[in-house]
CSV table of C-alpha atoms and ligand atoms in Angstrom, one decimal:
chain,number,residue,atom,x,y,z
D,801,UNK,CA,110.2,78.0,111.3
D,802,UNK,CA,111.4,78.4,107.8
D,803,UNK,CA,109.0,80.1,105.4
D,804,UNK,CA,107.8,77.5,102.8
D,805,UNK,CA,107.7,79.2,99.4
D,806,UNK,CA,105.9,78.1,96.3
D,807,UNK,CA,107.6,79.6,93.2
D,808,UNK,CA,105.4,79.7,90.1
D,809,UNK,CA,107.8,80.1,87.2
D,810,UNK,CA,111.0,79.1,89.0
D,811,UNK,CA,112.9,78.7,85.7
D,812,UNK,CA,112.4,82.3,84.7
D,813,UNK,CA,114.3,85.5,85.4
D,814,UNK,CA,112.4,86.3,88.7
D,815,UNK,CA,112.2,82.6,89.6
D,816,UNK,CA,115.9,82.0,89.4
D,817,UNK,CA,116.7,85.2,91.3
D,818,UNK,CA,114.2,84.1,94.0
D,819,UNK,CA,116.1,80.9,94.4
D,820,UNK,CA,119.3,82.9,94.9
D,821,UNK,CA,117.6,84.7,97.7
D,822,UNK,CA,116.5,81.4,99.2
D,823,UNK,CA,120.0,80.0,98.8
D,824,UNK,CA,121.4,83.0,100.7
D,825,UNK,CA,119.1,82.4,103.6
D,826,UNK,CA,118.7,78.7,104.1
D,827,UNK,CA,117.8,79.4,107.7
D,828,UNK,CA,114.8,81.5,106.7
D,829,UNK,CA,113.3,80.2,103.5
D,830,UNK,CA,112.7,76.9,101.8
D,831,UNK,CA,111.5,76.2,98.2
D,832,UNK,CA,108.4,74.1,98.8
D,833,UNK,CA,107.1,74.0,95.2
D,834,UNK,CA,108.9,74.7,91.9
D,835,UNK,CA,107.1,75.0,88.6
D,836,UNK,CA,108.0,75.7,84.9
D,837,UNK,CA,106.3,75.8,81.6
D,838,UNK,CA,108.8,74.1,79.3
D,839,UNK,CA,112.3,74.3,80.6
D,840,UNK,CA,112.3,70.8,82.1
D,841,UNK,CA,116.2,70.4,82.3
D,842,UNK,CA,116.5,73.5,84.4
D,843,UNK,CA,113.5,72.4,86.6
D,844,UNK,CA,115.2,69.0,87.1
D,845,UNK,CA,118.5,70.8,88.1
D,846,UNK,CA,116.6,73.1,90.5
D,847,UNK,CA,114.6,70.2,92.0
D,848,UNK,CA,117.8,68.2,92.7
D,849,UNK,CA,119.4,71.2,94.3
D,850,UNK,CA,116.5,72.6,96.4
D,851,UNK,CA,114.7,69.3,97.1
D,852,UNK,CA,111.2,70.8,97.1
D,853,UNK,CA,108.1,68.9,98.2
D,854,UNK,CA,106.6,69.1,94.7
D,855,UNK,CA,107.4,70.2,91.1
D,856,UNK,CA,105.0,70.9,88.3
D,857,UNK,CA,105.7,71.2,84.6
D,858,UNK,CA,102.8,73.0,82.8
D,859,UNK,CA,103.6,71.3,79.5
D,860,UNK,CA,102.2,67.8,80.0
D,861,UNK,CA,104.4,66.4,77.2
D,862,UNK,CA,107.4,66.9,79.4
D,863,UNK,CA,106.0,65.0,82.4
D,864,UNK,CA,107.7,61.7,81.7
D,865,UNK,CA,111.1,63.3,81.4
D,866,UNK,CA,110.7,65.1,84.7
D,867,UNK,CA,109.3,62.1,86.5
D,868,UNK,CA,112.1,59.8,85.2
D,869,UNK,CA,114.8,62.2,86.2
D,870,UNK,CA,113.5,62.6,89.8
D,871,UNK,CA,112.4,59.0,90.3
D,872,UNK,CA,114.8,58.3,93.2
D,873,UNK,CA,113.9,61.5,95.1
D,874,UNK,CA,111.0,62.1,97.5
D,875,UNK,CA,109.6,64.8,95.3
D,876,UNK,CA,106.0,64.8,94.0
D,877,UNK,CA,105.8,65.3,90.3
D,878,UNK,CA,102.8,66.8,88.5
D,879,UNK,CA,102.0,68.2,85.1
D,880,UNK,CA,99.4,70.5,83.6
D,881,UNK,CA,97.9,73.9,84.4
D,882,UNK,CA,95.3,72.4,86.8
D,883,UNK,CA,98.1,71.0,88.9
D,884,UNK,CA,99.6,74.5,89.2
D,885,UNK,CA,96.3,75.7,90.9
D,886,UNK,CA,96.3,72.7,93.2
D,887,UNK,CA,99.9,72.7,94.5
D,888,UNK,CA,99.7,76.3,95.8
D,889,UNK,CA,96.8,75.3,98.1
D,890,UNK,CA,99.0,72.8,100.0
D,891,UNK,CA,98.7,73.4,103.8
D,892,UNK,CA,102.4,73.7,104.2
D,893,UNK,CA,102.8,76.6,101.8
D,894,UNK,CA,103.4,79.9,103.6
D,895,UNK,CA,103.7,82.2,100.6
D,896,UNK,CA,103.3,82.0,96.8
D,897,UNK,CA,105.6,83.9,94.5
D,898,UNK,CA,103.8,84.5,91.2
D,899,UNK,CA,106.8,84.6,88.8
D,900,UNK,CA,105.2,83.2,85.7
D,901,UNK,CA,104.6,85.4,82.7
D,902,UNK,CA,101.3,86.7,81.2
D,903,UNK,CA,97.7,85.8,81.6
D,904,UNK,CA,98.5,82.3,82.6
D,905,UNK,CA,99.3,83.6,86.1
D,906,UNK,CA,95.7,84.6,86.8
D,907,UNK,CA,94.1,81.3,87.6
D,908,UNK,CA,96.8,80.0,90.0
D,909,UNK,CA,96.9,83.4,91.7
D,910,UNK,CA,93.2,83.2,92.3
D,911,UNK,CA,93.6,79.6,93.7
D,912,UNK,CA,96.3,80.8,96.1
D,913,UNK,CA,94.3,83.8,97.3
D,914,UNK,CA,91.3,81.5,98.0
D,915,UNK,CA,93.6,79.2,100.0
D,916,UNK,CA,94.6,82.3,102.1
D,917,UNK,CA,98.2,82.2,100.9
D,918,UNK,CA,100.1,85.5,101.0
D,919,UNK,CA,101.1,86.4,97.5
D,920,UNK,CA,104.5,87.9,96.5
D,921,UNK,CA,103.3,89.3,93.2
D,922,UNK,CA,105.6,89.5,90.3
D,923,UNK,CA,103.1,88.5,87.6
D,924,UNK,CA,101.7,92.0,87.0
D,925,UNK,CA,99.4,90.8,84.2
D,926,UNK,CA,97.1,89.3,86.9
D,927,UNK,CA,96.3,92.8,88.3
D,928,UNK,CA,96.2,94.3,84.8
D,929,UNK,CA,93.6,91.8,83.6
D,930,UNK,CA,91.5,91.5,86.7
D,931,UNK,CA,92.7,93.9,89.4
D,932,UNK,CA,89.2,94.6,90.8
D,933,UNK,CA,88.4,90.9,91.1
D,934,UNK,CA,91.8,90.1,92.7
D,935,UNK,CA,91.5,92.9,95.2
D,936,UNK,CA,88.0,91.8,96.2
D,937,UNK,CA,89.1,88.2,96.6
D,938,UNK,CA,92.2,89.3,98.6
D,939,UNK,CA,89.9,91.4,100.9
D,940,UNK,CA,87.4,88.7,101.4
D,941,UNK,CA,90.0,86.1,102.1
D,942,UNK,CA,92.3,88.5,104.1
D,943,UNK,CA,95.2,87.6,101.9
D,944,UNK,CA,98.1,90.1,101.7
D,945,UNK,CA,99.5,90.9,98.2
D,946,UNK,CA,103.1,92.0,98.5
D,947,UNK,CA,104.6,93.7,95.4
D,948,UNK,CA,107.7,92.3,93.8
D,949,UNK,CA,107.8,94.6,90.8
D,950,UNK,CA,110.7,97.0,91.7
D,951,UNK,CA,108.6,100.2,91.3
D,952,UNK,CA,105.8,98.9,93.4
D,953,UNK,CA,108.1,97.5,96.0
D,954,UNK,CA,109.7,101.0,96.1
D,955,UNK,CA,106.3,102.6,96.7
D,956,UNK,CA,105.5,99.9,99.3
D,957,UNK,CA,108.8,100.7,101.1
D,958,UNK,CA,108.1,104.4,101.0
D,959,UNK,CA,104.7,103.8,102.6
D,960,UNK,CA,106.1,101.9,105.6
D,961,UNK,CA,105.4,103.8,108.8
D,962,UNK,CA,103.0,106.2,107.1
D,963,UNK,CA,99.8,104.7,108.6
D,964,UNK,CA,96.7,106.4,107.3
D,965,UNK,CA,98.6,109.4,105.8
D,966,UNK,CA,97.2,110.0,102.4
D,967,UNK,CA,99.1,109.7,99.2
D,968,UNK,CA,98.9,112.7,96.9
D,969,UNK,CA,100.8,111.0,94.1
D,970,UNK,CA,102.6,107.9,93.2
D,971,UNK,CA,105.6,108.6,90.9
D,972,UNK,CA,106.7,105.6,88.9
D,973,UNK,CA,110.1,105.8,87.4
D,974,UNK,CA,110.8,104.3,84.0
D,975,UNK,CA,114.2,103.7,82.5
D,976,UNK,CA,112.9,104.6,79.0
D,977,UNK,CA,114.3,101.3,77.6
D,978,UNK,CA,116.7,100.8,74.7
D,979,UNK,CA,114.8,103.2,72.4
D,980,UNK,CA,114.5,106.2,74.7
D,981,UNK,CA,116.1,108.6,72.3
D,982,UNK,CA,114.9,107.0,69.0
D,983,UNK,CA,112.6,109.0,66.6
D,984,UNK,CA,109.4,107.4,65.3
D,985,UNK,CA,111.1,106.8,62.0
D,986,UNK,CA,113.9,104.9,63.7
D,987,UNK,CA,111.4,103.0,65.8
D,988,UNK,CA,109.7,101.7,62.7
D,989,UNK,CA,112.8,99.7,61.8
D,990,UNK,CA,114.1,98.4,65.1
D,991,UNK,CA,114.7,94.6,65.3
D,992,UNK,CA,113.9,92.2,68.1
D,993,UNK,CA,117.6,91.8,68.8
D,994,UNK,CA,117.8,95.6,69.6
D,995,UNK,CA,114.6,95.5,71.6
D,996,UNK,CA,115.8,92.5,73.7
D,997,UNK,CA,118.9,94.5,74.9
D,998,UNK,CA,117.6,96.4,77.9
D,999,UNK,CA,120.1,99.0,79.2
D,1000,UNK,CA,119.7,98.3,83.0
D,1001,UNK,CA,117.8,95.1,83.6
D,1002,UNK,CA,118.1,91.5,82.5
D,1003,UNK,CA,114.6,90.0,82.3
D,1004,UNK,CA,112.4,87.5,80.4
D,1005,UNK,CA,111.8,88.2,76.7
D,1006,UNK,CA,108.2,89.3,77.0
D,1007,UNK,CA,108.7,92.0,79.7
D,1008,UNK,CA,111.9,93.2,77.9
D,1009,UNK,CA,109.8,93.9,74.8
D,1010,UNK,CA,107.1,95.5,77.0
D,1011,UNK,CA,109.8,97.7,78.5
D,1012,UNK,CA,111.1,98.8,75.1
D,1013,UNK,CA,107.5,99.6,74.0
D,1014,UNK,CA,106.6,101.3,77.3
D,1015,UNK,CA,103.7,98.9,77.7
D,1016,UNK,CA,105.4,97.7,80.8
D,1017,UNK,CA,105.1,101.1,82.4
D,1018,UNK,CA,101.4,101.3,81.3
D,1019,UNK,CA,100.8,98.0,83.0
D,1020,UNK,CA,102.7,99.2,86.1
D,1021,UNK,CA,100.3,102.3,86.2
D,1022,UNK,CA,97.4,99.8,86.3
D,1023,UNK,CA,99.2,97.7,88.9
D,1024,UNK,CA,99.8,100.7,91.1
D,1025,UNK,CA,96.1,101.6,91.0
D,1026,UNK,CA,95.1,98.3,92.4
D,1027,UNK,CA,97.9,97.8,94.8
D,1028,UNK,CA,97.7,101.3,96.4
D,1029,UNK,CA,94.1,102.3,95.9
D,1030,UNK,CA,95.0,105.5,94.0
D,1031,UNK,CA,93.2,107.1,91.0
D,1032,UNK,CA,94.8,107.2,87.6
D,1033,UNK,CA,95.3,111.0,87.9
D,1034,UNK,CA,97.4,110.3,91.0
D,1035,UNK,CA,99.9,108.2,89.1
D,1036,UNK,CA,102.7,109.9,87.3
D,1037,UNK,CA,105.4,108.4,85.1
D,1038,UNK,CA,108.8,110.0,85.0
D,1039,UNK,CA,111.6,108.7,82.8
D,1040,UNK,CA,114.8,108.2,84.9
D,1041,UNK,CA,117.4,106.5,82.7
D,1042,UNK,CA,119.8,105.5,85.5
D,1043,UNK,CA,117.2,103.2,87.3
D,1044,UNK,CA,118.6,104.1,90.7
D,1045,UNK,CA,115.4,105.7,92.1
D,1046,UNK,CA,113.0,102.8,91.9
D,1047,UNK,CA,109.9,105.0,92.5
D,1048,UNK,CA,108.5,107.7,94.8
D,1049,UNK,CA,105.5,108.7,96.9
D,1050,UNK,CA,104.4,112.3,97.3
D,1051,UNK,CA,102.3,112.9,100.4
D,1052,UNK,CA,99.6,115.6,101.1
D,1053,UNK,CA,102.2,118.0,102.6
D,1054,UNK,CA,104.2,117.8,99.4
D,1055,UNK,CA,107.0,115.7,100.9
D,1056,UNK,CA,108.4,113.0,98.6
D,1057,UNK,CA,109.9,109.8,99.7
D,1058,UNK,CA,111.9,107.7,97.3
D,1059,UNK,CA,113.6,104.3,97.4
D,1060,UNK,CA,117.0,103.9,95.8
D,1061,UNK,CA,119.3,101.0,95.1
D,1062,UNK,CA,121.1,99.2,92.4
D,1063,UNK,CA,118.8,97.7,89.7
D,1064,UNK,CA,118.7,94.2,91.2
D,1065,UNK,CA,115.4,92.3,91.5
D,1066,UNK,CA,116.7,90.2,94.4
D,1067,UNK,CA,116.1,93.1,96.7
D,1068,UNK,CA,112.3,93.5,96.1
D,1069,UNK,CA,112.0,89.7,96.0
D,1070,UNK,CA,113.6,89.4,99.4
D,1071,UNK,CA,111.6,92.3,100.8
D,1072,UNK,CA,108.4,90.6,99.9
D,1073,UNK,CA,109.7,87.4,101.5
D,1074,UNK,CA,110.9,89.1,104.7
D,1075,UNK,CA,108.3,91.9,105.1
D,1076,UNK,CA,107.9,93.7,107.5
D,1077,UNK,CA,111.5,92.9,108.4
D,1078,UNK,CA,114.6,93.6,106.4
D,1079,UNK,CA,117.2,90.8,106.2
D,1080,UNK,CA,120.9,91.0,105.4
D,1081,UNK,CA,121.7,90.8,101.7
D,1082,UNK,CA,124.9,90.6,99.7
D,1083,UNK,CA,123.6,92.4,96.6
D,1084,UNK,CA,125.9,95.1,95.2
D,1085,UNK,CA,125.5,98.6,96.8
D,1086,UNK,CA,125.5,101.9,95.1
D,1087,UNK,CA,129.0,103.3,94.7
D,1088,UNK,CA,128.5,107.1,94.8
D,1089,UNK,CA,131.9,107.5,93.1
D,1090,UNK,CA,130.4,105.9,90.0
D,1091,UNK,CA,126.9,107.4,90.3
D,1092,UNK,CA,127.3,111.1,89.2
D,1093,UNK,CA,123.9,112.1,88.2
D,1094,UNK,CA,120.2,111.2,88.5
D,1095,UNK,CA,118.3,112.7,85.6
D,1096,UNK,CA,114.6,113.0,84.7
D,1097,UNK,CA,112.6,113.4,81.5
D,1098,UNK,CA,108.9,113.4,80.5
D,1099,UNK,CA,107.6,110.2,78.8
D,1100,UNK,CA,106.7,110.8,75.2
D,1101,UNK,CA,103.3,109.2,74.4
D,1102,UNK,CA,103.6,110.2,70.7
D,1103,UNK,CA,106.6,107.9,70.2
D,1104,UNK,CA,105.5,105.4,72.8
D,1105,UNK,CA,101.7,105.1,72.1
D,1106,UNK,CA,101.3,102.1,74.4
D,1107,UNK,CA,101.5,104.2,77.4
D,1108,UNK,CA,98.6,106.4,76.2
D,1109,UNK,CA,96.6,103.2,75.3
D,1110,UNK,CA,97.2,101.8,78.8
D,1111,UNK,CA,96.0,105.0,80.5
D,1112,UNK,CA,93.0,105.0,78.2
D,1113,UNK,CA,92.2,101.4,79.2
D,1114,UNK,CA,92.6,102.3,82.8
D,1115,UNK,CA,90.1,105.2,82.5
D,1116,UNK,CA,87.6,103.0,80.6
D,1117,UNK,CA,88.0,100.1,83.1
D,1118,UNK,CA,85.8,97.0,82.8
D,1119,UNK,CA,87.3,94.4,80.5
D,1120,UNK,CA,89.4,97.0,78.6
D,1121,UNK,CA,92.7,96.3,80.4
D,1122,UNK,CA,92.1,92.6,79.8
D,1123,UNK,CA,91.7,93.3,76.1
D,1124,UNK,CA,94.9,95.4,76.0
D,1125,UNK,CA,96.8,92.6,77.8
D,1126,UNK,CA,95.7,89.8,75.5
D,1127,UNK,CA,96.3,91.9,72.4
D,1128,UNK,CA,99.7,92.9,73.7
D,1129,UNK,CA,100.6,89.2,74.4
D,1130,UNK,CA,99.8,88.3,70.8
D,1131,UNK,CA,101.5,91.3,69.4
D,1132,UNK,CA,104.7,90.8,71.4
D,1133,UNK,CA,104.8,87.2,70.3
D,1134,UNK,CA,104.3,88.2,66.6
D,1135,UNK,CA,107.1,90.8,67.0
D,1136,UNK,CA,109.4,88.2,68.5
D,1137,UNK,CA,108.7,86.0,65.5
D,1138,UNK,CA,109.3,88.8,63.0
D,1139,UNK,CA,105.7,88.8,61.8
D,1140,UNK,CA,105.1,92.4,62.6
D,1141,UNK,CA,107.2,95.5,63.2
D,1142,UNK,CA,107.8,97.4,66.5
D,1143,UNK,CA,105.2,100.2,65.9
D,1144,UNK,CA,102.6,97.7,64.6
D,1145,UNK,CA,102.3,96.4,68.2
D,1146,UNK,CA,100.4,99.5,69.2
D,1147,UNK,CA,98.3,99.4,66.1
D,1148,UNK,CA,97.2,95.9,66.9
D,1149,UNK,CA,96.3,96.8,70.5
D,1150,UNK,CA,94.4,99.9,69.3
D,1151,UNK,CA,92.4,97.8,66.8
D,1152,UNK,CA,91.6,95.3,69.5
D,1153,UNK,CA,90.4,98.0,71.8
D,1154,UNK,CA,88.2,99.4,69.1
D,1155,UNK,CA,86.6,96.2,68.0
D,1156,UNK,CA,86.2,94.0,71.1
D,1157,UNK,CA,82.9,94.3,72.9
D,1158,UNK,CA,83.1,96.4,76.1
D,1159,UNK,CA,81.9,94.9,79.4
D,1160,UNK,CA,81.6,97.4,82.3
D,1161,UNK,CA,81.4,94.9,85.2
D,1162,UNK,CA,83.1,91.7,84.0
D,1163,UNK,CA,82.8,88.4,86.0
D,1164,UNK,CA,85.7,85.9,86.0
D,1165,UNK,CA,84.1,84.1,83.1
D,1166,UNK,CA,83.9,87.4,81.2
D,1167,UNK,CA,87.6,87.8,81.6
D,1168,UNK,CA,88.3,84.3,80.3
D,1169,UNK,CA,86.1,84.9,77.3
D,1170,UNK,CA,87.5,88.4,76.6
D,1171,UNK,CA,91.1,87.0,76.7
D,1172,UNK,CA,90.3,84.2,74.3
D,1173,UNK,CA,88.3,86.4,71.9
D,1174,UNK,CA,90.9,89.1,71.9
D,1175,UNK,CA,93.6,86.6,71.1
D,1176,UNK,CA,91.5,85.2,68.2
D,1177,UNK,CA,90.8,88.6,66.8
D,1178,UNK,CA,94.4,90.0,67.1
D,1179,UNK,CA,95.8,86.7,65.6
D,1180,UNK,CA,93.4,87.1,62.7
D,1181,UNK,CA,94.3,90.7,62.2
D,1182,UNK,CA,98.0,89.9,62.1
D,1183,UNK,CA,97.5,86.9,59.8
D,1184,UNK,CA,95.6,89.0,57.4
D,1185,UNK,CA,98.7,91.2,57.1
D,1186,UNK,CA,96.7,94.4,58.0
D,1187,UNK,CA,99.9,95.7,59.6
C,1906,NAD,P1,110.5,84.7,82.2
C,1906,NAD,O1,110.0,84.5,80.8
C,1906,NAD,O2,112.0,84.8,82.4
C,1906,NAD,O3,110.0,83.5,83.1
C,1906,NAD,C1,108.7,83.1,83.1
C,1906,NAD,C2,108.4,81.9,83.9
C,1906,NAD,O4,107.1,81.5,83.8
C,1906,NAD,C3,109.2,80.6,83.5
C,1906,NAD,O5,109.6,79.9,84.6
C,1906,NAD,C4,108.2,79.8,82.7
C,1906,NAD,O6,108.5,78.5,82.7
C,1906,NAD,C5,106.9,80.2,83.4
C,1906,NAD,N1,105.8,80.1,82.4
C,1906,NAD,C6,105.6,80.8,81.3
C,1906,NAD,N2,104.4,80.6,80.7
C,1906,NAD,C7,103.8,79.7,81.5
C,1906,NAD,C8,102.5,79.0,81.5
C,1906,NAD,N3,101.7,79.2,80.4
C,1906,NAD,N4,102.2,78.2,82.4
C,1906,NAD,C9,103.1,78.0,83.5
C,1906,NAD,N5,104.3,78.6,83.6
C,1906,NAD,C10,104.6,79.4,82.6
C,1906,NAD,O7,109.8,86.0,82.8
C,1906,NAD,P2,110.2,86.9,84.0
C,1906,NAD,O8,111.0,88.0,83.4
C,1906,NAD,O9,110.8,86.2,85.1
C,1906,NAD,O10,108.9,87.6,84.4
C,1906,NAD,C11,107.9,86.9,85.2
C,1906,NAD,C12,106.8,87.8,85.7
C,1906,NAD,O11,107.4,88.8,86.5
C,1906,NAD,C13,106.2,88.6,84.5
C,1906,NAD,O12,104.8,88.8,84.8
C,1906,NAD,C14,106.9,90.0,84.5
C,1906,NAD,O13,106.1,91.0,84.1
C,1906,NAD,C15,107.2,90.1,86.0
C,1906,NAD,N6,108.3,90.9,86.4
C,1906,NAD,C16,109.6,90.6,85.9
C,1906,NAD,C17,110.7,91.3,86.3
C,1906,NAD,C18,112.1,90.9,85.9
C,1906,NAD,O14,113.0,91.6,86.2
C,1906,NAD,N7,112.2,89.8,85.1
C,1906,NAD,C19,110.5,92.5,87.0
C,1906,NAD,C20,109.2,92.9,87.4
C,1906,NAD,C21,108.1,92.1,87.1
C,1907,MG,MG1,108.9,97.1,87.1
C-alpha cells in the first residue's frame, strides 16, 4: 500500500522537495492532495505530473484558471482556506505534510490532527503560536507529529532507540546565516538582497530572513520545547557555520549523539515519510576530502536580539510566542518591501511584546485574536514611521 500524502504548500521550497522524494519512491508514496497559495501555474504543472486526487488554491481569485487547466483530468479542484482544512480530513489521506509558511498553517494542522492524520511538520509557526494546544490535541487524538525541520529531525533521529532515557540537553545547531560576522553597525545597513542569500540552504523568502535575523533559531527553540518536552534551560543553541551537524542530544550520562549529513531538506522530509524505517536515497553524501573542519561559536544575542526575544517569549509563555510570531511576520514583510531596516525588525517585535495584552492560558480563539490584534498594532507602528 502506497502512503497517500497531502502536501500543504506543494509549490514552496519544502513542498517541491517533498515531491522529489515522492518521485524517487513511486512504489512507496503518492501525492494525494497538493495545495498552493498563489502560484497557480506551478500547481497546474504539479497536478498534471502527479495526478493527485485533489488540489486546492488558497487564493480564490485563481480558482477558474486552475479549474480550466485541469478540466479534462479526474482531479477535484477547490479554492479557499476552508477547503484546505477539509481536504486533509479525506479518509484516504495517510499523512499530512504541513509545508505552508506562517500562521496560516495553524488551522489546517488542527483539522488534520482532529482527523487523526499523522503530521510531518515543517510549518514550525504552528508550534510557535500554539504549541501547548497542538500537543494536547495530538495527545487526545493520538496523532503523531514527526518533525521535518532539519534540527528537530536530527534530534528525533538521535532519540531513536533511547526509550525512556532522559535528555539532559538538546543542542540545536545554527549556521549563523549570511551576517554571522557582521557588526551591529553593518547590520543596520544590510539589504534584503543580502539577507536573502543564505550560505548553506535554499529556502522560501520568509524563513531565509528569519535565518538571517536568528528568529528562525528562536522559533526552533520553541519548537524543540513542544516536540521533545524539554524545558527552555535544557535547549542550547550553538553556531556551527558548516551546517553538517544538524543537531545533537546530550543524555544524563553526558554522552552526546549527533546527526550529520549534507544540508539537504529531502533527507528529513523522507525520514518523516518513512519513519521508523530508513529508505534508500540518492541525495549527495558528505565527501570527507572536502569537509576539513567542523567549528562552533556562541550565538551573540546583542547583535541578534531576536534570539533573546524568543527565549523571553518562551519563558513568559501564554500568548507571548503568538505575539512574537505575528509581529515577526509583519516585520519580515515590511523588511522585504523596504519599509523598515534589518535591525528595526527586532524593535517592532519588542514593541509588540510590550504593548499587547498578555493572556496566561489562551484558548484557540485567544490565539486568533492575539494574532489579528498584533498584526494590526505592528502594521500601525510601522506605518507611523516609528522605526
Ligand atoms: P515557501 O515560501 O517556499 O513556500 C510556502 C508554501 O506555502 C507555498 O506553497 C505557498 O503557496 C504556501 N502558502 C503560503 N501562504 C499560504 C497561505 N496563506 N495559505 C495557503 N498556502 C500558503 O516556504 P518554505 O521555505 O517551503 O517553508 C515552508 C515552511 O517550512 C515554513 O514554516 C518554514 O519555516 C518551514 N521550514 C522550511 C525549511 C526550508 O528549507 N525551506 C526548513 C525548515 C522548515
Ligand atoms: Mg531548521
